[in-house]
mmCIF file of C-alpha atoms and ligand atoms in Angstrom:
data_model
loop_
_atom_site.group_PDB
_atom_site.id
_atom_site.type_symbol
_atom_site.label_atom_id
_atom_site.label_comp_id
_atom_site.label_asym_id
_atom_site.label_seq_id
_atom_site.Cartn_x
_atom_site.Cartn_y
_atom_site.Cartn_z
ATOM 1 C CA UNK A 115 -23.535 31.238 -9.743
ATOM 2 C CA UNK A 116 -23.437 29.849 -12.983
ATOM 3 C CA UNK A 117 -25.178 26.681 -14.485
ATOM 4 C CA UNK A 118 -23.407 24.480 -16.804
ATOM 5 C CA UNK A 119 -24.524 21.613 -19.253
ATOM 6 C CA UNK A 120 -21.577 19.970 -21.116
ATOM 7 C CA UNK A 121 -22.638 17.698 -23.483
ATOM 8 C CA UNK A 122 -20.119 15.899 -25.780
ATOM 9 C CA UNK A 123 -19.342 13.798 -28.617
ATOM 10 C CA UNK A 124 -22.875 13.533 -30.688
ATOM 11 C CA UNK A 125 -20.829 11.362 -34.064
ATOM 12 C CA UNK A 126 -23.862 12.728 -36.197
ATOM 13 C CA UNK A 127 -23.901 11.518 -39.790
ATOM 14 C CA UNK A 128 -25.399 13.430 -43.088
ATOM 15 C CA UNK A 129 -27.895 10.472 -43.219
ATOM 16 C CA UNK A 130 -30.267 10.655 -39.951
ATOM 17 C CA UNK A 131 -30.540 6.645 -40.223
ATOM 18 C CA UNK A 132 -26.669 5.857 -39.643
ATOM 19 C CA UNK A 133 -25.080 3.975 -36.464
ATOM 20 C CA UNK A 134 -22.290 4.114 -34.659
ATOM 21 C CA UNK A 135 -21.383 0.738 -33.386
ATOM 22 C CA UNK A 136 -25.136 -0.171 -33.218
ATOM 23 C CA UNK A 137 -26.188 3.324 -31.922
ATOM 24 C CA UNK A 138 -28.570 5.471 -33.918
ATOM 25 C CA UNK A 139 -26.310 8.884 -32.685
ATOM 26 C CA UNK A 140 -29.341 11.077 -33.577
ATOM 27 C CA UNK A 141 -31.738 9.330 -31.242
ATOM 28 C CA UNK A 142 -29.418 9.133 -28.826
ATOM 29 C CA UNK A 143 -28.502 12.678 -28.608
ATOM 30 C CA UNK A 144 -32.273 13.478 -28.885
ATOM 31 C CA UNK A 145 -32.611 11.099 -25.608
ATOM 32 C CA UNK A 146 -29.975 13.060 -23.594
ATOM 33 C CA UNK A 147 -31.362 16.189 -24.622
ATOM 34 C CA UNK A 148 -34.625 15.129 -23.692
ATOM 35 C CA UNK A 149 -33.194 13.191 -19.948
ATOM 36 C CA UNK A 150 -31.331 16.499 -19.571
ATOM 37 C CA UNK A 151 -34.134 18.996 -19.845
ATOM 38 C CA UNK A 152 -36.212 16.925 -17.205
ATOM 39 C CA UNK A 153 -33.125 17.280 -15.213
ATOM 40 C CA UNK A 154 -31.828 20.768 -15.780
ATOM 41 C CA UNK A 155 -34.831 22.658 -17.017
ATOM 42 C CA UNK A 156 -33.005 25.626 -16.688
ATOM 43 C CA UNK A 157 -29.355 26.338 -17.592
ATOM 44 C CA UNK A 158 -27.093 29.187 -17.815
ATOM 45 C CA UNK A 159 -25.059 27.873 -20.698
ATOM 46 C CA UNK A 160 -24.370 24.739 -22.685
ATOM 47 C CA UNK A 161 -21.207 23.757 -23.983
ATOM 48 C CA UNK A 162 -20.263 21.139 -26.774
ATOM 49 C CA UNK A 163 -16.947 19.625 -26.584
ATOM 50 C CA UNK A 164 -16.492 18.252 -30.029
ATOM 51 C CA UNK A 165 -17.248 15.638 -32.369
ATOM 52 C CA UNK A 166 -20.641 16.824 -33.189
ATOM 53 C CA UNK A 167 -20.351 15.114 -36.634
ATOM 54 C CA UNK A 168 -18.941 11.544 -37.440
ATOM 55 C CA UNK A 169 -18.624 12.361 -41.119
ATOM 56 C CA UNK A 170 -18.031 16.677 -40.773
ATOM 57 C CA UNK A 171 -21.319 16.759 -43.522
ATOM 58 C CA UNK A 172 -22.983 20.359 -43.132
ATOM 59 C CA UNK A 173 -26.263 18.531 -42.673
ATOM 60 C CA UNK A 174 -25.522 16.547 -39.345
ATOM 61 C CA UNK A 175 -24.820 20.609 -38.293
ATOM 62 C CA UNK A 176 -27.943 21.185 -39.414
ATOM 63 C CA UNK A 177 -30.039 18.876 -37.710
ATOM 64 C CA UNK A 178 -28.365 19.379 -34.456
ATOM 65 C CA UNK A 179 -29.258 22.685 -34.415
ATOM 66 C CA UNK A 180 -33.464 21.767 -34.060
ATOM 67 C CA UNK A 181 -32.214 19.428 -31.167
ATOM 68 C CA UNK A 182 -29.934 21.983 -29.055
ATOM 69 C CA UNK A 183 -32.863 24.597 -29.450
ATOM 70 C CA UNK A 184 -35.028 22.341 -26.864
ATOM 71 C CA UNK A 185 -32.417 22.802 -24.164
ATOM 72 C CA UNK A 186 -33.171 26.403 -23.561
ATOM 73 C CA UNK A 187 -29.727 28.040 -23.449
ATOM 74 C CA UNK A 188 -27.208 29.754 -25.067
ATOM 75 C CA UNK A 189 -24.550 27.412 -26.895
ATOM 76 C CA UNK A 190 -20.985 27.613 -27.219
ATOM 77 C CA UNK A 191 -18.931 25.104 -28.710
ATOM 78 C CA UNK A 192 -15.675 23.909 -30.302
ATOM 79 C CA UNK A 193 -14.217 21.080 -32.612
ATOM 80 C CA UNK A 194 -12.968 17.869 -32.146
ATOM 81 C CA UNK A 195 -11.206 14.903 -34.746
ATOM 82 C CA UNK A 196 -14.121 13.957 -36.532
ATOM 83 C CA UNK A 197 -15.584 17.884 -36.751
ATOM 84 C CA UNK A 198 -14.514 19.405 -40.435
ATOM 85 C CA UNK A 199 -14.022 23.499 -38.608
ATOM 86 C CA UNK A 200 -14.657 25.394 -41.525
ATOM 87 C CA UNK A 201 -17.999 23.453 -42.362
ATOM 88 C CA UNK A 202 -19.108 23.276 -38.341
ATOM 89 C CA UNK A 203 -18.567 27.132 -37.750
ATOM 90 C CA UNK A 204 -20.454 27.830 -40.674
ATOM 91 C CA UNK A 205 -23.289 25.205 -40.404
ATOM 92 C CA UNK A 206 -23.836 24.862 -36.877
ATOM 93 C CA UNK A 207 -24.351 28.615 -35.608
ATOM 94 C CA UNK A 208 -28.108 28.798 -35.298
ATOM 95 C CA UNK A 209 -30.767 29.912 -32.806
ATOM 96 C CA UNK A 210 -28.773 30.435 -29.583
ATOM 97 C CA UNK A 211 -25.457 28.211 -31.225
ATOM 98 C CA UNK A 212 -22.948 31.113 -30.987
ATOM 99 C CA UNK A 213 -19.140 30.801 -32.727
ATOM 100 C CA UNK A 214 -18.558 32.745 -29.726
ATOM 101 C CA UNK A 215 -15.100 31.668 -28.417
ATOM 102 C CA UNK A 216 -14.810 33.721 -24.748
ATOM 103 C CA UNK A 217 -17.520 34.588 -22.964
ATOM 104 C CA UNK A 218 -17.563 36.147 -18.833
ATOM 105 C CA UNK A 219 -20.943 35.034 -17.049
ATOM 106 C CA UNK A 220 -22.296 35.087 -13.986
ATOM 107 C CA UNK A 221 -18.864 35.945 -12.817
ATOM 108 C CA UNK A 222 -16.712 33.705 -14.511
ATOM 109 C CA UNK A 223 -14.471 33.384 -17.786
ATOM 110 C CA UNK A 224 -15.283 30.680 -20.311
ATOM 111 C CA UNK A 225 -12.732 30.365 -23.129
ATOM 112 C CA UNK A 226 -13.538 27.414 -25.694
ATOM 113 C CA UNK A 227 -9.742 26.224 -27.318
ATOM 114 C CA UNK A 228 -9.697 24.153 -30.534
ATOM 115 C CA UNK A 229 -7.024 21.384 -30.667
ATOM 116 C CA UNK A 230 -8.119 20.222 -33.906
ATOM 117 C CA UNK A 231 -5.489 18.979 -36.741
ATOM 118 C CA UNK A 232 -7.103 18.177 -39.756
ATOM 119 C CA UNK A 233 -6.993 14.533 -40.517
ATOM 120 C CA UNK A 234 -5.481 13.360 -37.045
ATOM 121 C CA UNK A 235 -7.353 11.871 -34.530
ATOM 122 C CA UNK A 236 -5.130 13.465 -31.771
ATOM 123 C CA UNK A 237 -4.917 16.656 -30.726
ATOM 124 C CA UNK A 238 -2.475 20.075 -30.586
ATOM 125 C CA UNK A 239 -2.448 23.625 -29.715
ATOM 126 C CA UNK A 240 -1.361 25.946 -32.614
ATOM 127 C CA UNK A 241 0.471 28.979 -31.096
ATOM 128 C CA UNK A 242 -2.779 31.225 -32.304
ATOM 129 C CA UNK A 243 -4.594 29.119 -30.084
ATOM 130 C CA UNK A 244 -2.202 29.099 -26.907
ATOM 131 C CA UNK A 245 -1.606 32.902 -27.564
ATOM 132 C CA UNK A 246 -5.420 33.257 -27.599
ATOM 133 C CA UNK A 247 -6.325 31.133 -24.248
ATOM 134 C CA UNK A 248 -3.161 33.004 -22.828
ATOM 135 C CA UNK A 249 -4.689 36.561 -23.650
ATOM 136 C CA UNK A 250 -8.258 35.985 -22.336
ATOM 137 C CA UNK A 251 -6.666 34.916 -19.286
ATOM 138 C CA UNK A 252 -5.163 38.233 -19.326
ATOM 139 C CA UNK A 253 -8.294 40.164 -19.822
ATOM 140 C CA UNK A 254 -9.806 38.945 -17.405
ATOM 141 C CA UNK A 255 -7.794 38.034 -14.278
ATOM 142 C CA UNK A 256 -10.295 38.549 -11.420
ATOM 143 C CA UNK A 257 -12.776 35.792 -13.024
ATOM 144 C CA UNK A 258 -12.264 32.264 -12.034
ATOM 145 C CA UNK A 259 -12.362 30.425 -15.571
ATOM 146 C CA UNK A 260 -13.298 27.335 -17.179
ATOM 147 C CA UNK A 261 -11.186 26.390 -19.884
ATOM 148 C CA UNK A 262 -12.944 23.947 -22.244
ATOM 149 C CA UNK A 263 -11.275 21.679 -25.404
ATOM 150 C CA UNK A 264 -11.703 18.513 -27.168
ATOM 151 C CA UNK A 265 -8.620 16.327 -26.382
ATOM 152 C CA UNK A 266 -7.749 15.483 -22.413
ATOM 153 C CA UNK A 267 -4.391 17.304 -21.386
ATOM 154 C CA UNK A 268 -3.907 14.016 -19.558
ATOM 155 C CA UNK A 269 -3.569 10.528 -19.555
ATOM 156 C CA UNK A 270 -6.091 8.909 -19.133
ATOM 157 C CA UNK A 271 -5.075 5.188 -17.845
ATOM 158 C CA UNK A 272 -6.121 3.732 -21.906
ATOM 159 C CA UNK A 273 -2.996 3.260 -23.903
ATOM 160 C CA UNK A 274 -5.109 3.578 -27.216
ATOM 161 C CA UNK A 275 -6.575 6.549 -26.076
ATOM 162 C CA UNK A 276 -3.471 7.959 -24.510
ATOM 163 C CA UNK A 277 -1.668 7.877 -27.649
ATOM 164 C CA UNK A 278 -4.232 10.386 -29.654
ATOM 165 C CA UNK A 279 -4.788 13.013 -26.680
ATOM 166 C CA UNK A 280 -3.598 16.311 -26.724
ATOM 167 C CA UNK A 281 -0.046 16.204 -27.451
ATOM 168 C CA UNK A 282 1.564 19.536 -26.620
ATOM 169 C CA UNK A 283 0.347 19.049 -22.989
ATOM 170 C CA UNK A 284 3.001 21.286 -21.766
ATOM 171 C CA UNK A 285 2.495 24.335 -23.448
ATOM 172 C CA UNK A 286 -0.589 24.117 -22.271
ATOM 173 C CA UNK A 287 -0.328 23.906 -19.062
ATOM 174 C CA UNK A 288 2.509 26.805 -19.110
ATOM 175 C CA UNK A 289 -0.284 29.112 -20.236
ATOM 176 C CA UNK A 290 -2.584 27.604 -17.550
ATOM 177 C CA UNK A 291 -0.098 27.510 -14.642
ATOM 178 C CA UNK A 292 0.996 31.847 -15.356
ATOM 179 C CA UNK A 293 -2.909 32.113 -14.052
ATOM 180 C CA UNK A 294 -3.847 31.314 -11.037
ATOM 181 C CA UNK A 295 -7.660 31.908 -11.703
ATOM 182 C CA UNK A 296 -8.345 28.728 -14.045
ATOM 183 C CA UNK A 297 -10.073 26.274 -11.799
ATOM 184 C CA UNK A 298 -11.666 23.689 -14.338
ATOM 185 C CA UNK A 299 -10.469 22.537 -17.744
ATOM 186 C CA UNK A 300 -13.603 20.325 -19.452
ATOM 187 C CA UNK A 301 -12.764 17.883 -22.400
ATOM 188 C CA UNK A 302 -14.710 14.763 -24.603
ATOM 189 C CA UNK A 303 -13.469 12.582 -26.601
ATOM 190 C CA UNK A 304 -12.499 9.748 -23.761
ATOM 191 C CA UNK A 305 -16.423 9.149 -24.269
ATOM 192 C CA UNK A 306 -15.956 8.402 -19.886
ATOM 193 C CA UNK A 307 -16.364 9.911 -16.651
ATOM 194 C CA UNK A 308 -13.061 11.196 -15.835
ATOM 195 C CA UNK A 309 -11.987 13.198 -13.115
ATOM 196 C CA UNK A 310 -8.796 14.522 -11.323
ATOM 197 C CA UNK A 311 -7.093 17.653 -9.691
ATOM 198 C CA UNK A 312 -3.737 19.401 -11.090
ATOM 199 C CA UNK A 313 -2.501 22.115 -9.159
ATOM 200 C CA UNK A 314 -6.050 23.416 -7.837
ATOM 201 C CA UNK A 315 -7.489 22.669 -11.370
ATOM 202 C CA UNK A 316 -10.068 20.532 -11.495
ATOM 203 C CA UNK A 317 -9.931 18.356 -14.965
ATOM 204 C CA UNK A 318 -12.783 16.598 -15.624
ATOM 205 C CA UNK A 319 -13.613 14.111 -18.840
ATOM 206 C CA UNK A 320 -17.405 13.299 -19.839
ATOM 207 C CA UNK A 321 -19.327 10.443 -21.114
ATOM 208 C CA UNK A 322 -20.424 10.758 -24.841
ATOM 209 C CA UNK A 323 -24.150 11.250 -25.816
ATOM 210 C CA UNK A 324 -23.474 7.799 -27.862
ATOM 211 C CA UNK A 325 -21.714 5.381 -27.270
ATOM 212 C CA UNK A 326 -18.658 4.667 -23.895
ATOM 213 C CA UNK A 327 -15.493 3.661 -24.458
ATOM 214 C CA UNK A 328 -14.365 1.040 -21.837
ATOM 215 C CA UNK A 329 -11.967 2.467 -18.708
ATOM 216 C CA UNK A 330 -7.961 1.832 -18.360
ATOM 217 C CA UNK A 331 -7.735 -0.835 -21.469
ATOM 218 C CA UNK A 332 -5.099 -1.108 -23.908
ATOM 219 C CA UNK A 333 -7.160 -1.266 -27.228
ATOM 220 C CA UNK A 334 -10.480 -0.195 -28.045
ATOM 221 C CA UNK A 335 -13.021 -1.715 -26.094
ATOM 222 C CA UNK A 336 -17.051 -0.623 -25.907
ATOM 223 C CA UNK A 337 -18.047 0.020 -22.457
ATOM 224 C CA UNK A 338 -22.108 -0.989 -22.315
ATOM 225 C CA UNK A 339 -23.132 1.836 -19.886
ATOM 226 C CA UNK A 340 -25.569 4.705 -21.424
ATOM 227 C CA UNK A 341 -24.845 7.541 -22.880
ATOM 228 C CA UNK A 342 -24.203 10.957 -20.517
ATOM 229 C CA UNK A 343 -23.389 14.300 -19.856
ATOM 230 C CA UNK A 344 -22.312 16.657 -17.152
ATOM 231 C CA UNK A 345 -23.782 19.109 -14.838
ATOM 232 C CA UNK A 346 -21.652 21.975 -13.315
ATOM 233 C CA UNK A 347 -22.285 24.663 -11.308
ATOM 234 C CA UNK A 348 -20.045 27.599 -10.562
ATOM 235 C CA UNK A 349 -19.527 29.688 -7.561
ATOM 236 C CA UNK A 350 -18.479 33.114 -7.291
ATOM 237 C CA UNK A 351 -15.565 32.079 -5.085
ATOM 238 C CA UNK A 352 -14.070 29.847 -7.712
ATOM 239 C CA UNK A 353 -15.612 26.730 -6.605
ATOM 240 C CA UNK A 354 -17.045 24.245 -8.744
ATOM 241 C CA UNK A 355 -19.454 21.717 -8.068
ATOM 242 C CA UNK A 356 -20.172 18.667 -10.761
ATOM 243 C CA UNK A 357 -21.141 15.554 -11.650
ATOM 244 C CA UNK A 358 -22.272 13.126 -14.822
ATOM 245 C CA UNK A 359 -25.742 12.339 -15.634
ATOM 246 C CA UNK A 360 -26.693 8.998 -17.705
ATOM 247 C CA UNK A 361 -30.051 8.703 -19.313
ATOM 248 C CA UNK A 362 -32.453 5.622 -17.766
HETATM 249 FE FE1 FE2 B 114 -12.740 12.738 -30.486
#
């Protein structure tokens, strides 16, 4: 069995004082962290799903780090939009924050992807990065896996948000659907719960540890419920049991 925190979408900024929308994001990342070790004292893993930083400044890296260290357990992570990759993968690795892309755990595969593009808000697979998912899978066929990235390889019922997902959905899901052991794909950025099955994959979206983005609209709109994460745990057989945690 494995224990999973996913945590998501932090929009740090180099000055500790900044706001998103009203939201100081480095309290309120401190709170979930906080609500979540109550919760969860005890975790296999953590994984962050992007957008760390608002402003991709090596020192909202940095003072994540001190924050992440309270939870306990190793950290893997990958980018999203907002994230600068060259200044995250060498600012955030620190304590138990590993750049560690694949790792098999308690019986199971986790593979981090990055669908990154520099300047876009939406997001893509590089053929590196297919290639790479496509080869772990390989490795490793008799572990169930968890495939984790920033953008949702789905719509999502928001037409704003639709239009900066992931966009080469279907290469993805090419790689995915040649192996027959994937059984979760994680993702932020929808800052909502989100939640739906494809082909005996379970695809699950998170709430943000800042601020929610209002369900099925057309444009932006805030939503006014806290900030969240998600709790997983994996079985041996492949089966996964989760659900999303909000702070009081
Ligand atoms: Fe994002």
């Amino acid at each position: 069995m494995l224990h999973i925190i996913q945590i998501t979408d932090f929009h740090l900024f180099a000055d500790p004082q900044e706001t998103l929308k009203g939201v100081n994001t480095l309290n309120s990342l401190s709170a979930v962290v906080r609500d979540c070790r109550r919760r969860y004292p005890a975790p296999d893993l953590v994984l962050v799903t992007g957008d760390v930083s608002h402003d991709g400044s090596a020192a909202s890296y940095q003072q994540c780090g001190g924050i992440l260290a309270d939870l306990a357990a190793p950290v893997m992570f990958l980018p999203g939009n907002h994230d600068v990759v060259s200044v995250m993968q060498q600012e955030f690795p620190s304590g138990r924050i590993s750049n560690e892309r694949c790792q098999q755990l308690n019986g199971w595969n986790i593979i981090m992807l990055n669908t990154a593009m520099h300047g876009e808000e939406g997001g893509f697979l590089v053929v590196d990065e297919l290639a790479f998912l496509d080869e772990m899978l390989q490795n490793w066929p008799n572990y169930p896996a968890l495939v984790a990235l920033h953008h949702p390889p789905v719509v999502v019922g928001s037409r704003w948000l639709d239009a900066i997902g992931l966009v080469n959905v279907e290469e993805f899901f090419d790689v995915l659907d040649r192996h027959p052991q994937v059984r979760g794909v994680i993702f932020g950025h929808i800052h909502q719960v989100f939640e739906m099955q494809r082909k005996g994959v379970h695809l699950m979206g998170t709430p943000s540890t800042c601020i929610q983005f209002m369900p099925n609209e057309g444009d932006f709109a805030q939503d006014h419920q806290k900030p969240g994460y998600r709790h997983l745990t994996l079985h041996v057989n492949g089966e996964i049991e989760t659900g999303v945690a909000r702070i009081a």
